[in-house]
PDB file of C-alpha atoms in Angstrom:
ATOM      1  CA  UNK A   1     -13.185 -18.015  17.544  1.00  0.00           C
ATOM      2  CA  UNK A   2      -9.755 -19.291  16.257  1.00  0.00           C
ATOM      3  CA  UNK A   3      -8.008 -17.757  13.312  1.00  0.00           C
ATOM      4  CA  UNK A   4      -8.437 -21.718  12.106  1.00  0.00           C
ATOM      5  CA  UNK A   5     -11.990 -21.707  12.412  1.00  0.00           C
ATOM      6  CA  UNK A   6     -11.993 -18.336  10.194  1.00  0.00           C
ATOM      7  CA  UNK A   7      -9.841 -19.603   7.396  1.00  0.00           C
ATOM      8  CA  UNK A   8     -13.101 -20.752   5.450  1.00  0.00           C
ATOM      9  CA  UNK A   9     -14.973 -17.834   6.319  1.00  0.00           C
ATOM     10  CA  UNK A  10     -12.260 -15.564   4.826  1.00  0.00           C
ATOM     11  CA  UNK A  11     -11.989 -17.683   1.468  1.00  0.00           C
ATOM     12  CA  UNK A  12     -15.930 -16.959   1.579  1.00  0.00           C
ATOM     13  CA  UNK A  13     -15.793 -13.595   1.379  1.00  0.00           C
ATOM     14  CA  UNK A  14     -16.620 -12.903   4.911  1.00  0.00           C
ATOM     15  CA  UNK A  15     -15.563  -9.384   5.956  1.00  0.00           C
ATOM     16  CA  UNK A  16     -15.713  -9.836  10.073  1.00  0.00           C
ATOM     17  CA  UNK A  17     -12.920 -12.774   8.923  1.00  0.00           C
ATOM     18  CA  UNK A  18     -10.584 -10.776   6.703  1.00  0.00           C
ATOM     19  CA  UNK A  19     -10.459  -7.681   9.041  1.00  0.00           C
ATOM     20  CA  UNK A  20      -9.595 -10.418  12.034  1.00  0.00           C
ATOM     21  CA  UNK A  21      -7.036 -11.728   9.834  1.00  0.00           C
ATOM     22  CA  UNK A  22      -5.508  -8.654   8.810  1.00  0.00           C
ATOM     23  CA  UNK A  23      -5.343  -7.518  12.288  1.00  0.00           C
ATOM     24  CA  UNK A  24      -3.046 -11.307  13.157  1.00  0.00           C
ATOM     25  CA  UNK A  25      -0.816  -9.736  10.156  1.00  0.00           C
ATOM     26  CA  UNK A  26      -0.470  -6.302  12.074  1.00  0.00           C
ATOM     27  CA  UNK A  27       0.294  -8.488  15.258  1.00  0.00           C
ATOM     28  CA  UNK A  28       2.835 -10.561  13.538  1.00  0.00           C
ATOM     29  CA  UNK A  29       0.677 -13.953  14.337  1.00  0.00           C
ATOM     30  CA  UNK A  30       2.597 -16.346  12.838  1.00  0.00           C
ATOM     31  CA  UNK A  31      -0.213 -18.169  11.782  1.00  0.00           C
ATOM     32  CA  UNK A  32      -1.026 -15.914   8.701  1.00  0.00           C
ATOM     33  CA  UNK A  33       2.386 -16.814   6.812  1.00  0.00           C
ATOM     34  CA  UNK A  34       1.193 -20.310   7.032  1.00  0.00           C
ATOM     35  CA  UNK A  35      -2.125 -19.628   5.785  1.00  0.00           C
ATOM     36  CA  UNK A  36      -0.826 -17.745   2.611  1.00  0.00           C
ATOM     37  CA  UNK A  37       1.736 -20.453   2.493  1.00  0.00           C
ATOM     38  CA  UNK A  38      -0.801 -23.194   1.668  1.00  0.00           C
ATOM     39  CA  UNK A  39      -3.292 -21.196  -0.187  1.00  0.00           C
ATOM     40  CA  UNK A  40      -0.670 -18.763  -2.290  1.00  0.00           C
ATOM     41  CA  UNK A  41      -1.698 -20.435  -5.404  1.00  0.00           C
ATOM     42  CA  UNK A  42      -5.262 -18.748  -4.995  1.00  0.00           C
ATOM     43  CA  UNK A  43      -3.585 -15.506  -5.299  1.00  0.00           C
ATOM     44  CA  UNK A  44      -3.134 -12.932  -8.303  1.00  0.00           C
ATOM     45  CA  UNK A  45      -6.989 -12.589  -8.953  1.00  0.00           C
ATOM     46  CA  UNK A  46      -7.075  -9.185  -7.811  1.00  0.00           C
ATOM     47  CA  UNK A  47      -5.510  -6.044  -9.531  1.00  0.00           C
ATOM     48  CA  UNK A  48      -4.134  -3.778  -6.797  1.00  0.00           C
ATOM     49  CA  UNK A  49      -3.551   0.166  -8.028  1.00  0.00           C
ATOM     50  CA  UNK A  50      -1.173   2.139  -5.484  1.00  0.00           C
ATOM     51  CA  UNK A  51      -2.274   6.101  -4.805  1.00  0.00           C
ATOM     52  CA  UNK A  52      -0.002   8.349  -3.670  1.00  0.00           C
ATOM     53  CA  UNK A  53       0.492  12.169  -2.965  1.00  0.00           C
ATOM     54  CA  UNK A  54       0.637  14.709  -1.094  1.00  0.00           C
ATOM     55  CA  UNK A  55      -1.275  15.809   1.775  1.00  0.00           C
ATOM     56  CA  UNK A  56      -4.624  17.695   0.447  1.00  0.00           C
ATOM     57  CA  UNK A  57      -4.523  16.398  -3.120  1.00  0.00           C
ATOM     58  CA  UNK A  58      -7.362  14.459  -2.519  1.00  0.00           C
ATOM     59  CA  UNK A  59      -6.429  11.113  -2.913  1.00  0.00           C
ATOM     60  CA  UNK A  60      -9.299   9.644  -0.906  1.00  0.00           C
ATOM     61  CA  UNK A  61     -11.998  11.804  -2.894  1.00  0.00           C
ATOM     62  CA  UNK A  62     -10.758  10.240  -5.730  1.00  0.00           C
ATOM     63  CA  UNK A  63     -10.196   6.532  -4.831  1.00  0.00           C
ATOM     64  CA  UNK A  64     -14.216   7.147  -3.946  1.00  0.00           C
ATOM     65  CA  UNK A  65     -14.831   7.993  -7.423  1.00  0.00           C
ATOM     66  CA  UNK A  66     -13.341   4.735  -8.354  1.00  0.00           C
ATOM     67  CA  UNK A  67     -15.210   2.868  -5.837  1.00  0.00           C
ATOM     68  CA  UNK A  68     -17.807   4.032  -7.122  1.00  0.00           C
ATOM     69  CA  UNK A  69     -17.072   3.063 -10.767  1.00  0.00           C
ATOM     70  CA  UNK A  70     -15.855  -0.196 -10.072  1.00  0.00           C
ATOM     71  CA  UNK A  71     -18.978  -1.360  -8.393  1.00  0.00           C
ATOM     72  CA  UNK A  72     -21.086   0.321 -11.705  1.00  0.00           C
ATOM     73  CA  UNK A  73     -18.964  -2.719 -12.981  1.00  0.00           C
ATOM     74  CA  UNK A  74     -19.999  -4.978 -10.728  1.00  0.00           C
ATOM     75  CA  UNK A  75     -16.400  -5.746  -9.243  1.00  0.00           C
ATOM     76  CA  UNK A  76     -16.042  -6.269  -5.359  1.00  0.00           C
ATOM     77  CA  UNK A  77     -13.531  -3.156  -4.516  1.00  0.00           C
ATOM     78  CA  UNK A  78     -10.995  -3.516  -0.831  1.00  0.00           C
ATOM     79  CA  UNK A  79      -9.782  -0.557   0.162  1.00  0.00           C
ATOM     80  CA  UNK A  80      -6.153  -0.285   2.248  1.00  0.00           C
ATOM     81  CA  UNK A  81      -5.508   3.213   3.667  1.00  0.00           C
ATOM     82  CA  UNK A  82      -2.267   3.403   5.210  1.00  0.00           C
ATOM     83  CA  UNK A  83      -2.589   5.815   7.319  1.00  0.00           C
ATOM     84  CA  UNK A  84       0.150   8.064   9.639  1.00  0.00           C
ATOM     85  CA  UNK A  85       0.914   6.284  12.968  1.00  0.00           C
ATOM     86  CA  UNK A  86      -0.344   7.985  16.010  1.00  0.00           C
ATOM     87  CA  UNK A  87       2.264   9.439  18.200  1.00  0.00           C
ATOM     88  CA  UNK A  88       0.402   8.265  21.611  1.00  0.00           C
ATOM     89  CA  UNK A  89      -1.911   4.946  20.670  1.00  0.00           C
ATOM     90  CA  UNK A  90       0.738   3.253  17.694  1.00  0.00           C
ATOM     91  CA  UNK A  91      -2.792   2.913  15.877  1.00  0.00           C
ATOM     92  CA  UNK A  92      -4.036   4.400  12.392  1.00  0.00           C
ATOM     93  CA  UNK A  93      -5.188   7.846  12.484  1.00  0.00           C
ATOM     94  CA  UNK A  94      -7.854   6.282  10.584  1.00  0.00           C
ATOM     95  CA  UNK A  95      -8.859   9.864   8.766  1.00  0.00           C
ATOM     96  CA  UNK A  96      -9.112   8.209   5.059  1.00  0.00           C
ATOM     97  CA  UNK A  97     -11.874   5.872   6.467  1.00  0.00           C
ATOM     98  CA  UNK A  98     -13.917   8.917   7.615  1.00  0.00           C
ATOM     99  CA  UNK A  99     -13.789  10.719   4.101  1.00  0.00           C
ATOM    100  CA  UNK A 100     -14.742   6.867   2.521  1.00  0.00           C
ATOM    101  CA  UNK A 101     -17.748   6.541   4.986  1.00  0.00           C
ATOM    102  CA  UNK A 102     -20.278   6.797   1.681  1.00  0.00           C
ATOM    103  CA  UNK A 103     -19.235   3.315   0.973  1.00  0.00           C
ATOM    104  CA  UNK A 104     -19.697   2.229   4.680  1.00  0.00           C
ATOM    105  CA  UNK A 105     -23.272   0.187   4.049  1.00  0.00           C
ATOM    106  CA  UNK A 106     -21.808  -1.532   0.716  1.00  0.00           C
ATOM    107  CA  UNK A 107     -21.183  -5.050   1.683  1.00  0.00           C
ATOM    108  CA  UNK A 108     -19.566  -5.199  -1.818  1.00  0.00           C
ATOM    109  CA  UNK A 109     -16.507  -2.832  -0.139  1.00  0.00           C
ATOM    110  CA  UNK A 110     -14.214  -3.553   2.558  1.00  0.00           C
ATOM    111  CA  UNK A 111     -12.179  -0.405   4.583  1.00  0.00           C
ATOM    112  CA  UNK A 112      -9.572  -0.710   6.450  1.00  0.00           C
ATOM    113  CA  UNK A 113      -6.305   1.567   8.341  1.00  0.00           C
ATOM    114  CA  UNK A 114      -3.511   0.011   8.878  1.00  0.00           C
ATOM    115  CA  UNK A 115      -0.963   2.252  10.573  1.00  0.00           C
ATOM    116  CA  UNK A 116       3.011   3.036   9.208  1.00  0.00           C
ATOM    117  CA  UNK A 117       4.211   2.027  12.372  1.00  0.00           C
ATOM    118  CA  UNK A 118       8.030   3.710  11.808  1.00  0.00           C
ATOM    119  CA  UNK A 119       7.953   1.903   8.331  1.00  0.00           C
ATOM    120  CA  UNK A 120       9.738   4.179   5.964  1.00  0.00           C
ATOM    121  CA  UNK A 121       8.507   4.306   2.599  1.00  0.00           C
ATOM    122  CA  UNK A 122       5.168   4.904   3.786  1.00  0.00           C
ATOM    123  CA  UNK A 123       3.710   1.338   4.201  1.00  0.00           C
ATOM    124  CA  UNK A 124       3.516  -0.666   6.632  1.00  0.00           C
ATOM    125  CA  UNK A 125       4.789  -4.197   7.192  1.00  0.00           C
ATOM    126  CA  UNK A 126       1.836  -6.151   7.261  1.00  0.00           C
ATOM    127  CA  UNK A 127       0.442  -4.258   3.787  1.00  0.00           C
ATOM    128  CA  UNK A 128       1.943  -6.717   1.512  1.00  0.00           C
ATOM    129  CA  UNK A 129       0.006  -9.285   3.959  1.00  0.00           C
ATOM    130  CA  UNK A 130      -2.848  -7.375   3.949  1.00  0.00           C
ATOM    131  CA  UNK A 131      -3.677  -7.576   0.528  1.00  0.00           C
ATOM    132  CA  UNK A 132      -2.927 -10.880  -0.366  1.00  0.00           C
ATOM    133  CA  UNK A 133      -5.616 -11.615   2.241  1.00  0.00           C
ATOM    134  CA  UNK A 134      -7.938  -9.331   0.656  1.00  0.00           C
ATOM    135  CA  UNK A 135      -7.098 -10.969  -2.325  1.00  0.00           C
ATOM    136  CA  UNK A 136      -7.564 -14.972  -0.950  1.00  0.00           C
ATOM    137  CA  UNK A 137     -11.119 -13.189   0.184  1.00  0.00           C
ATOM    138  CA  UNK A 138     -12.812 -12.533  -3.943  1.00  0.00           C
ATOM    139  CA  UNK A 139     -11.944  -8.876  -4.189  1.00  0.00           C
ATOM    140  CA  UNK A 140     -11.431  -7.986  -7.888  1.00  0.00           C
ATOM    141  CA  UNK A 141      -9.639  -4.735  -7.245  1.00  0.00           C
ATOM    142  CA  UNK A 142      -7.598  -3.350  -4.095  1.00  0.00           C
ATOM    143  CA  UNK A 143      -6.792   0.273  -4.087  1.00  0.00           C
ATOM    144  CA  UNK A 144      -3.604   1.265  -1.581  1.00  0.00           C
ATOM    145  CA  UNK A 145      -3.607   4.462  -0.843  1.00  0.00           C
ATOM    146  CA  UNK A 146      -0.076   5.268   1.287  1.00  0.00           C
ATOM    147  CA  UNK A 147       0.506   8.493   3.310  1.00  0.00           C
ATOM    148  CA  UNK A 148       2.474  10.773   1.271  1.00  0.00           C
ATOM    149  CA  UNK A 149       4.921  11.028  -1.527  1.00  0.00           C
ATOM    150  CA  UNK A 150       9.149  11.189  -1.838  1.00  0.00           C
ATOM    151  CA  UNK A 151      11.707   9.264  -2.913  1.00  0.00           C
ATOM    152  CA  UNK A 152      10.677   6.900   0.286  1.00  0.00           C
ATOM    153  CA  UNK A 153       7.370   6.169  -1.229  1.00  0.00           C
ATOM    154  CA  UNK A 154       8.850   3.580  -3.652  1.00  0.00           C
ATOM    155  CA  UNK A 155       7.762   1.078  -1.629  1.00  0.00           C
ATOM    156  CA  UNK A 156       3.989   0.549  -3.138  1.00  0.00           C
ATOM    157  CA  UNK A 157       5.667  -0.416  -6.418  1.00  0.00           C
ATOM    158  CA  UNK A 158       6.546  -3.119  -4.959  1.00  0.00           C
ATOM    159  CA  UNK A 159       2.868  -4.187  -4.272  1.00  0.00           C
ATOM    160  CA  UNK A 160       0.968  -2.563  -6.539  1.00  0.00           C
ATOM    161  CA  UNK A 161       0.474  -3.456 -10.176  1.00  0.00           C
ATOM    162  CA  UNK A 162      -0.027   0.189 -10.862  1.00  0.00           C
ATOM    163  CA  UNK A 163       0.851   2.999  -9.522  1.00  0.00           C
ATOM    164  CA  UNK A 164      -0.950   6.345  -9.818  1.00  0.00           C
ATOM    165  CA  UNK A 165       0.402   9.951  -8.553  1.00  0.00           C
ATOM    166  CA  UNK A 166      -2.185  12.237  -7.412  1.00  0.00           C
ATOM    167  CA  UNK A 167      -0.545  16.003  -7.674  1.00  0.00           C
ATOM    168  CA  UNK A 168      -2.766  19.194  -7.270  1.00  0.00           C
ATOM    169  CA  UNK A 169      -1.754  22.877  -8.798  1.00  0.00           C
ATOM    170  CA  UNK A 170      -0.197  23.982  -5.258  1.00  0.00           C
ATOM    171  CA  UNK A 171       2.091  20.449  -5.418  1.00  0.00           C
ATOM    172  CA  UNK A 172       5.106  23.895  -7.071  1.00  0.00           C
ATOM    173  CA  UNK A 173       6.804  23.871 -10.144  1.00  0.00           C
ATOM    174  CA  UNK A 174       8.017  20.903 -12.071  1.00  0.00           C
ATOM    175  CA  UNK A 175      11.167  20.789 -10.579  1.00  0.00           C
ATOM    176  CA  UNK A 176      10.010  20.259  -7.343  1.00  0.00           C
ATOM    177  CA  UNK A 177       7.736  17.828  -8.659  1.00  0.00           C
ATOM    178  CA  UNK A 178      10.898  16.115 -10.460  1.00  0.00           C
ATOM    179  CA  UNK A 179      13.032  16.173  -7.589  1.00  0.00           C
ATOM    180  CA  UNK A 180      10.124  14.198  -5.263  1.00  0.00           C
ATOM    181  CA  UNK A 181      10.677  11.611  -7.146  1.00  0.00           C
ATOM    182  CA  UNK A 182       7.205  10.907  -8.958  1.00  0.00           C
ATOM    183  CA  UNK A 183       8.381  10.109 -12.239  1.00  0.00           C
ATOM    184  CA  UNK A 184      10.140   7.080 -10.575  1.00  0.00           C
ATOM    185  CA  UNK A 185       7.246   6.252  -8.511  1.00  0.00           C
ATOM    186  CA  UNK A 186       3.964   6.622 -10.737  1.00  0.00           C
ATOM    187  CA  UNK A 187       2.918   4.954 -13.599  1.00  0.00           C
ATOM    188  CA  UNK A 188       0.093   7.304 -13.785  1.00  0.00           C
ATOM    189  CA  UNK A 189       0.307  10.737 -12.948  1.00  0.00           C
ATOM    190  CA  UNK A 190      -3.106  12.649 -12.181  1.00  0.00           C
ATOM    191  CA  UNK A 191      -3.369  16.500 -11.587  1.00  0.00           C
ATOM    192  CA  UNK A 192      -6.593  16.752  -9.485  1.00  0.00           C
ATOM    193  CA  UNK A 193      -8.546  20.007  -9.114  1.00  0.00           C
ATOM    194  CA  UNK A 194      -7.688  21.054 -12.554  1.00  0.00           C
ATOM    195  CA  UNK A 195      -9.846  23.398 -12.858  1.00  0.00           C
ATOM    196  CA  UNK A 196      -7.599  25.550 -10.236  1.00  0.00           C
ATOM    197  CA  UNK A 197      -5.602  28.327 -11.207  1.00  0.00           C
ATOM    198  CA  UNK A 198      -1.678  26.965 -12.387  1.00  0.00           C
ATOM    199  CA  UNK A 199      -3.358  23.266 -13.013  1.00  0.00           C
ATOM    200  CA  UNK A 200      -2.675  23.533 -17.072  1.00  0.00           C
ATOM    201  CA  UNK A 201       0.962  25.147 -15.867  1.00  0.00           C
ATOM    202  CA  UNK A 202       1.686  21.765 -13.808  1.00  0.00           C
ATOM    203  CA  UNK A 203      -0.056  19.565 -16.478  1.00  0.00           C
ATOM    204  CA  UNK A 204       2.262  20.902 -19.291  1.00  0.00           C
ATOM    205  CA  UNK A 205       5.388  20.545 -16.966  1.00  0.00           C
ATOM    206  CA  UNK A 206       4.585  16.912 -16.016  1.00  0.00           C
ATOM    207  CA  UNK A 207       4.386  15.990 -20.572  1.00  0.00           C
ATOM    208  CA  UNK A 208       7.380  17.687 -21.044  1.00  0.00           C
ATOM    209  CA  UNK A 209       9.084  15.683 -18.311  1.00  0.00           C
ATOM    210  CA  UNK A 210       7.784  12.468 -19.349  1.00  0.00           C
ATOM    211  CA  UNK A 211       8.570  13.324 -22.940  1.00  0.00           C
ATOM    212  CA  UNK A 212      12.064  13.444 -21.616  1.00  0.00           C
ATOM    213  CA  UNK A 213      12.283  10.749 -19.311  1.00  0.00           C
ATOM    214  CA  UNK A 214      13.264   6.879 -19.886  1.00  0.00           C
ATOM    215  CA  UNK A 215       8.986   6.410 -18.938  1.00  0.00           C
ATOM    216  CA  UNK A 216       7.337   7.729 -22.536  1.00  0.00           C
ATOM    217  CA  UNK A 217       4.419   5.447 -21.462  1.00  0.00           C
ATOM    218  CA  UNK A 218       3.373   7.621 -18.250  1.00  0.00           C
ATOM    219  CA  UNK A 219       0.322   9.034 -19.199  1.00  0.00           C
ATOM    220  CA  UNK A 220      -0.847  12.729 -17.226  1.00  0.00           C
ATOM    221  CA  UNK A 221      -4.495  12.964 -16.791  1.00  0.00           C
ATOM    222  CA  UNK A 222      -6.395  16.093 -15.307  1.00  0.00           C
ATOM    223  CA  UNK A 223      -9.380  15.320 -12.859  1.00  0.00           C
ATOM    224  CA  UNK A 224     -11.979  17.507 -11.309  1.00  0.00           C
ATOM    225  CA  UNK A 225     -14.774  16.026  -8.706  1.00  0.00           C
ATOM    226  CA  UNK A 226     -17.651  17.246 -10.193  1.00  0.00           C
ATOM    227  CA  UNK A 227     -16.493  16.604 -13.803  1.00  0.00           C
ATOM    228  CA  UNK A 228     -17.863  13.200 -14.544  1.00  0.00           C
ATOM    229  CA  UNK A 229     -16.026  12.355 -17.954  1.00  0.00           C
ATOM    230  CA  UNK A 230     -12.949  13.326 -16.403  1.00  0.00           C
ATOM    231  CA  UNK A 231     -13.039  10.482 -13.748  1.00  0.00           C
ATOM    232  CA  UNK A 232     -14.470   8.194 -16.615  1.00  0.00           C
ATOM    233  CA  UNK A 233     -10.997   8.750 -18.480  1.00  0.00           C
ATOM    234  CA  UNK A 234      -9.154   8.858 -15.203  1.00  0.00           C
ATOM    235  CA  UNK A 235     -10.601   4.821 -14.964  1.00  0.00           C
ATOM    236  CA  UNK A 236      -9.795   3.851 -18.879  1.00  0.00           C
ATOM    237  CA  UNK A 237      -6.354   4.738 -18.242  1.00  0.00           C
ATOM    238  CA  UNK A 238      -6.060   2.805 -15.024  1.00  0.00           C
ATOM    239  CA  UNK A 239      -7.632  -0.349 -16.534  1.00  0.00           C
ATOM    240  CA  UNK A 240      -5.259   0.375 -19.335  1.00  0.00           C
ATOM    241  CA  UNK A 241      -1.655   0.522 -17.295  1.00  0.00           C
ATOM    242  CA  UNK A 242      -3.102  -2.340 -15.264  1.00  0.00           C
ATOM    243  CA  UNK A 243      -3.128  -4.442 -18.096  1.00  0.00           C
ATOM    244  CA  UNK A 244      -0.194  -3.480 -19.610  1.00  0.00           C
ATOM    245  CA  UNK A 245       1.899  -3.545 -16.231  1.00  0.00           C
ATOM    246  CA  UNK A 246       0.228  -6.509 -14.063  1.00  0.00           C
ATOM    247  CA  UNK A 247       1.998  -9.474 -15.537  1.00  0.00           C
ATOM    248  CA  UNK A 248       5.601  -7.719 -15.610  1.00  0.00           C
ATOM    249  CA  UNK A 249       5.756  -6.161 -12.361  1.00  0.00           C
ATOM    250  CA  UNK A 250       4.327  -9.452 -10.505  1.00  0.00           C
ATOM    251  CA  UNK A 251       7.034 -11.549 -12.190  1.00  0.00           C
ATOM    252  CA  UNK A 252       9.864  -9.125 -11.118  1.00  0.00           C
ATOM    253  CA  UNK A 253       8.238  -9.214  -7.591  1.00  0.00           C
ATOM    254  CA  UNK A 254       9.382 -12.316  -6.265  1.00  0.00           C
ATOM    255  CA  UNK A 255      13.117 -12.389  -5.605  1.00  0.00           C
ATOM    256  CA  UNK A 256      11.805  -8.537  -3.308  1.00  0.00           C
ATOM    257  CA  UNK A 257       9.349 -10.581  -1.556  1.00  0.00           C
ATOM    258  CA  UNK A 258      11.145 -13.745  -0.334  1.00  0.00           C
ATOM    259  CA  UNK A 259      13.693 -11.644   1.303  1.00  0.00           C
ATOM    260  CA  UNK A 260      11.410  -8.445   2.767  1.00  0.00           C
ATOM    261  CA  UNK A 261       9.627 -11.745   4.459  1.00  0.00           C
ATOM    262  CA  UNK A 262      12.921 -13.071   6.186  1.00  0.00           C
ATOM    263  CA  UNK A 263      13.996  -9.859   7.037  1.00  0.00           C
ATOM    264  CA  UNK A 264      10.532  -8.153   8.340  1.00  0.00           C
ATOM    265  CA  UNK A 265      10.472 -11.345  10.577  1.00  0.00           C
ATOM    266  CA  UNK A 266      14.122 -10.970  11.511  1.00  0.00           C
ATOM    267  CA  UNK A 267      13.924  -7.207  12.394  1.00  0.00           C
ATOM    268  CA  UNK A 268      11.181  -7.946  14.216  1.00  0.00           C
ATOM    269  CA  UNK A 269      12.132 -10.422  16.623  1.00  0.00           C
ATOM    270  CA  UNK A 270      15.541  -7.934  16.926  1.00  0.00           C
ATOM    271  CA  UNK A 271      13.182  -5.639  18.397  1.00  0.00           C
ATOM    272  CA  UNK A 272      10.981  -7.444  20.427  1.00  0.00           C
ATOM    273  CA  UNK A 273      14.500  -8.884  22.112  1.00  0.00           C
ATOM    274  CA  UNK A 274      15.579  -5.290  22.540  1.00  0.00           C
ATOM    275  CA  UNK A 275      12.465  -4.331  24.304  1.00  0.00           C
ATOM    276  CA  UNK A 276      13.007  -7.170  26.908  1.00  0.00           C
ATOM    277  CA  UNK A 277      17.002  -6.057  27.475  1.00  0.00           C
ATOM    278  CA  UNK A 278      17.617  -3.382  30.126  1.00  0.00           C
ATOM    279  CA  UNK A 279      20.880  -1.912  29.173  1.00  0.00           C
ATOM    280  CA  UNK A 280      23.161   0.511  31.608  1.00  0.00           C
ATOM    281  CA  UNK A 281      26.001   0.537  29.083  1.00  0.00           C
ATOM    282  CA  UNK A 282      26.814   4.188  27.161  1.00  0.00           C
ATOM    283  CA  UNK A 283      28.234   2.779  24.748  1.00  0.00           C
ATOM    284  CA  UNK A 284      25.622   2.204  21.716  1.00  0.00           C
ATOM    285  CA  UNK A 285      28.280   0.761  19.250  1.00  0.00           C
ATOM    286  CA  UNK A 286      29.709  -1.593  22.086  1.00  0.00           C
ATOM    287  CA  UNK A 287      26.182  -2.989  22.903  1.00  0.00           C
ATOM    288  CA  UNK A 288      25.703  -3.339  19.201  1.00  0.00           C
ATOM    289  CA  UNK A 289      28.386  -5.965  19.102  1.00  0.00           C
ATOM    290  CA  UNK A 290      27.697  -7.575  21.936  1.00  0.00           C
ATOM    291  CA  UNK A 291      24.214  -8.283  20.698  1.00  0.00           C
ATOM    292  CA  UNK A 292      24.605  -9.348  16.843  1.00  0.00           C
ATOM    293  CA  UNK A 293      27.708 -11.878  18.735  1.00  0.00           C
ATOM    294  CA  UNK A 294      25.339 -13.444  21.302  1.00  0.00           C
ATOM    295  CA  UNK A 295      22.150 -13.394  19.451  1.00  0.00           C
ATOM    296  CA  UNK A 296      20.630 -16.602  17.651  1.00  0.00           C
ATOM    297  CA  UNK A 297      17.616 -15.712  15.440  1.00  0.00           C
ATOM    298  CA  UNK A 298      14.789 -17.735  17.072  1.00  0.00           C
ATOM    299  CA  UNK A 299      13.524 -20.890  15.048  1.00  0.00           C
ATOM    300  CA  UNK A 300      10.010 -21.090  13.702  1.00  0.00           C
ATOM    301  CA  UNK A 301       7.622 -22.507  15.995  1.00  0.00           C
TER     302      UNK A 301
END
C-alpha cells in the first residue's frame, strides 16, 4: 500500500500506518514533508517530555512508570527511543524497546527505535519528524528518550516541551554533574535510585547548583522504583513544567526548525552525491573546492 493510501489511516490512529510513516521519515521519502506540510495545523496537541542520562540510570524503567500513569489517566502515550546506531546494520540497537515490552499488548501505546545514525547531539534526523507524526496520529503525550547526556545532548530541547535529567548516585560529584552540562539541558532534574548510598549527597549538590544558577525554577526530585508516591510526585512536577514551558519553548522553536529542515535536506543530498563520486585525488581540501564550485543543490521533485 502507498504512503497516500495510509495518510487517513495515520490521522485515525492506526499504528501499522504511523510506524510505516515514520520509517519514509528515516528514509528521507520526500513525501512526509508534504504530508506535514498540508496537515501542520493539526499539530501541537501532544505534549512531548525529553529524558536524558546516562547509561544505567534507568531512564527506560522510569519512562514505564509514566506510561503507566498516563494511561491511569486515560491519555494515549508514543514512545520514541533513540537508540545508539549499530556499528554493522546502521539500525537501532533497539534495547529500550526490550525493557518497555510490558506495554507491548496496549494498543493505547506505540514503541518505536529510531537509530542516531552519526547525528550528534544524540537524536536523530528524522526525530523531529517522528513526532509530529505521532502527534498528527491522537497521541496526548510523547516521551523521547535520547541516548546519553553532554553538552551534545542539547538537541531534545529543541523538540521537547520539557526536558527531564535522569542522574543516579554513581553519575560523581556535582562538578562533574555541572560540567556535563545538565543544568543547561534539563528542566527537570531526577536522581533515580535514591535510596542508594551518596543519593541525598548528589540531591543536595544539584539545589545548591540550581540555587545558584540563572534556572531557580529547575526543580530536583528523588525517585525509587518500588516507591509509588515518589513516581506520583515525579508526574505532578512533569505536568507542572509542561505547562509552564509548552507555549514558550514552541514559539521560540520556529526560526530552529525552518532552517534544521533546509539544511538536514541539504546535507543529505551532499552525502548521497558523495557516495556516488569515486575520488583518486589526496588532496581532501582540494576536492572540497572542487565540489561546493560544481555542485547545484538538486530542486524539489
Amino acid at each position: 500500500m502507498s504512503l497516500g493510501a495510509l495518510e487517513k489511516p495515520l490521522l485515525a490512529g492506526d499504528g501499522r500506518a504511523l510506524a510505516k510513516w515514520i520509517s519514509a521519515a528515516e528514509n528521507r521519502d520526500p513525501a512526509v514533508w508534504e504530508l506535514l506540510a498540508r496537515q501542520y495545523d493539526r499539530l501541537g496537541k501532544a505534549s512531548v517530555l525529553g529524558v536524558t542520562g546516562p547509561p544505567g540510570a534507568g531512564k527506560s524503567t522510569l519512562i514505564g512508570l509514566l506510561v503507566e500513569r498516563l494511561r491511569k489517566e486515560g491519555q494515549k502515550v508514543g514512545v520514541l527511543a533513540v537508540d545508539p546506531i549499530s556499528p554493522f546494520s546502521d539500525g537501532a540497537l533497539l534495547g529500550d524497546r526490550i525493557r518497555l515490552s510490558n506495554h507491548f499488548n496496549d494498543m493505547g501505546v506505540f514503541i518505536r527505535s529510531v537509530s542516531t545514525r552519526g547525528r550528534l547531539g544524540g537524536l536523530s534526523i528524522a526525530t523531529r519528524e517522528a513526532v509530529h507524526l505521532m502527534d498528527l496520529a491522537g497521541f496526548d503525550s510523547i516521551l523521547l528518550e535520547t541516548v546519553g547526556v553532554g553538552q551534545s545532548e542539547v538537541d531534545v530541547r529543541r523538540i521537547a516541551d520539557a526536558t527531564m535529567v535522569v542522574l543516579v548516585p554513581e553519575s560523581g560529584d556535582g562538578i562533574q554533574v555541572l560540567k556535563a552540562g545538565v543544568l543547561e539541558i534539563g528542566d527537570v532534574l531526577v536522581v533515580n535510585k535514591s535510596d542508594r548510598e551518596r543519593a541525598s549527597e548528589l540531591t543536595l549538590a544539584l539545589k545548591e547548583m540550581v540555587s545558584l544558577s540563572k534556572r531557580p525554577q529547575v526543580p530536583v526530585v528523588g525517585t525509587s522504583q518500588g516507591d509509588v508516591k515518589s513516581i506520583d510526585d515525579l508526574f505532578l512536577v512533569i505536568q507542572n513544567q509542561l505547562t509552564r514551558l509548552k507555549a514558550a519553548r514552541r514559539a521560540d522553536r520556529g526560526a530552529f526548525e525552518r532552517t534544521e529542515l533546509v539544511e538536514s535536506w541539504v546535507l543529505g543530498e551532499v552525502r548521497r552525491w558523495l557516495g556516488t563520486v569515486v575520488e583518486d585525488a589526496a588532496n581532501p581540501y582540494d576536492f572540497a573546492m572542487r565540489f561546493i564550485k560544481a555542485w547545484t543543490p538538486p530542486r524539489w521533485k
